[in-house]
């Protein structure tokens, strides 16, 4: 039952095969028995059960709120949740209880979702391994799968089996692990440079990063405001569509005309997508995560209309672009093979598959470094210990209190980014670094505009350089090096604000997931997910086989048969 | 604020020094400048003249129901921290949402100051750490402000003579929208600082004036005119005592033909009187410093109103790098005009410059011209009427209710009413004599029921505010003019009979002496005689 997809479990709830309370209790039990994964920072058992109880009453009355009613979900611990601790895996916010819900959290709750808890991450989402938070690293559930155990060779006899576990990827590693280990049916992550897609790839789940501006960021504790997007992690593409609200599709009259202006807009504009500031007129859009939020001025103003995600049968009209710049040094031969196999799959099905060029891609890392650290330096300025969060006992002077608070509250990684960001923003450096980085960002975004303008519908790329590596290997390099290596294939989509999704594709030789990335046009989530769904069906990615889950689950419903793609 | 671990009070070891050192008794120098503009003050040495240069940055709080980027109410003197939203307290994850009313106020002000309104303006973050700036940055418009390149004309009188007024113009560099900060209250006794965030995030318009002024008086006149404009528009109440209008003055001095000197900034001046004093003091201080072989350092100073001098601000020491960057949570602010307004747009979602332009009220300069034209009063009188709070409305109300000519009414308004008001530090709206009562009084005078000296007595009685009407006072004090010709003739005859010497003088041709007799008659009647009539009677009797 726990291994079912969101839509399947939703149907089971409707049919009364299981009650929301039973479902919630089972999930909570699994959360407890998989505690060693360290996927959750906070488990909100009490409120979750209360929410499940409410949901149960609605089902009893025959008035469930929708597909999400009674569905256990998890939320990355950088989204504000009223009454439940929000820590960002930082000493700075340890014990901080927000007085309000992030818009996305509120929307999920409004639809009856049951919030199990808050998931682990790198401190303030700065990282690519979910290893750099104050609550310790997240362990990839696949480390404990039969698939991995069978294929991995113990490193040496002296080392315990335990040291072989692999990272979950990051920074939304807790959310990816939570979905992958079947403790919840969907989870929210955030994606600034790949933070949803990267752990999704390593944990073998679907990870969607929607178009910038489609989903409200209000209540998401920011990393880089101009790139952050709430991400959605689910077991399959259909589920991601349900959570996004793509059971609803939308009319993009306004955005498309704006999007066309993108190519004409100036090089140093901060927005990859041309967004106008409109004055909010109070309006309420319910039923989906997507849509304008009067509390977030960077969300688009469009109105949504219901539409189901279609099942694609014919791909012959599709044009798939293979960007050659994504063939980067360090890309494992295994990933390369999976990538080209996927391209062949489309070709054989009649789609047009063409090599395309995104020439400015390799500037993206250094450009991202400048823009990211600059915004980090600015966003972190509010953590001074006065209004909320950690405050040092140092009371010699205001300035010394600030300094001690920030030294005690932030990790080296965070402080390092603040320091470089402030350097780039200094008056004498601003033009040379920040402004130039903005221009490069525009060039990167324009690369995509050109490619999509040439008739390409979807880009197909790898998402990680290799499968997940063991934690002990991962921590041999510092956070900055790792982030640089790991974001290389995902970052550009954030620069350009484009929607992108990880689809679990195959298992590596070591029995670990490999995912591929589809990048779509702005606001064309429906097209993107339709293609992803077709691909998902073709590759038949195997289900993770976990002992812990078997113990908790009756195994009645299985959403996919394990057939291998490779 | 509901956030856990959040407290309104926090401890702080004080670093502020003991008030600075400046002597209250400094030698007064020659007037720093005079309003004709050409003249420059001469230093003690008398060798080279100095040219003072004054530029202003004025922060005007926008009159709006809610703050610039949040829904919290704006209200003066509310209980501390009672008007603070999550955004104002910078709770993580909150985002700014621009208040349309504030944008309209800035557009209005820009148009009134002859500015070019930027159809696209941008918001920036200005970073610095301070207890009353919760986010660690202020959202402002550093790169592309909402309005640029305007001008403001203002007038001032030369040598304090109302009849000699000159009009000057100062260029407006820009108007930018930005957030106000909170307030820090330093409790010296307990060595702690209290923070009130009610003001944090209130919308400000920063009006930047080019250094086109040369003395405190000019700066004060320019600020007063700006204040009137803001109040007329309703874009700011601009009450300086409540901090709704705060002035920073940039001051420097140089010799003619040489580049501008190093400037200092006198911050947060909160009254027009202090502005005049602060600027003039600063000019004198700099001249003295330079003439004594010293240098002026680029620093921030504060005006100490008790000592009447400027002192360096300790906590603003050292050069700040504000690390400006674009505000990523606010897309460019796009304004429209009739031409560019897109079809099918919800009018509540956009700001239309032309629409605002068409609805601008009469500005003070237009009001003054209209007063001169409509009532035939002198231009300098129109200045007083417009510049004094509520006086123009008072004047117009009186004019409406009396047959007396406006030209005569203005005398009563300016010399009698206004001087009384000033003596008691009242505005026209607070006058114990309403426009009704004054109109009644002037009607009595105009109808010849009372003499003007009796009218002055009635005025004094009315000022006491005892609720009597002018007519009641006239009756009570028996101030009516003597209408009975015979009675008047008897009184006149009595005066003539008593004053042989004066009568002789008049008969010998010294006609002026008749005024003395008129005065005596007036005295005898306690001002109740019509002087014209008295003169006629006297002349008649003396020529007999």
Coordinates of C-alpha atoms in Angstrom, one line a residue, chain B residues 60 116 124 127 143 149 188 262 266 277 310 315 346 391 404 436 463 465 483 514:
Chain B
X60 CA 8.8 62.8 3.1
X116 CA 10.2 63.3 -15.8
X124 CA 17.5 48.1 -5.0
X127 CA 22.8 47.1 3.0
X143 CA 19.7 53.0 -10.0
X149 CA 15.1 66.0 -13.5
X188 CA 21.2 55.5 28.8
X262 CA 34.6 69.1 0.7
X266 CA 23.9 67.6 8.5
X277 CA 20.3 77.7 11.8
X310 CA 26.3 71.0 14.5
X315 CA 27.9 56.1 14.9
X346 CA -7.5 45.8 -15.0
X391 CA -5.0 81.2 6.4
X404 CA -15.9 94.7 2.6
X436 CA -17.9 83.9 10.7
X463 CA -10.1 87.0 20.8
X465 CA -13.3 83.7 23.0
X483 CA -25.7 108.7 14.4
X514 CA -7.7 120.0 12.6

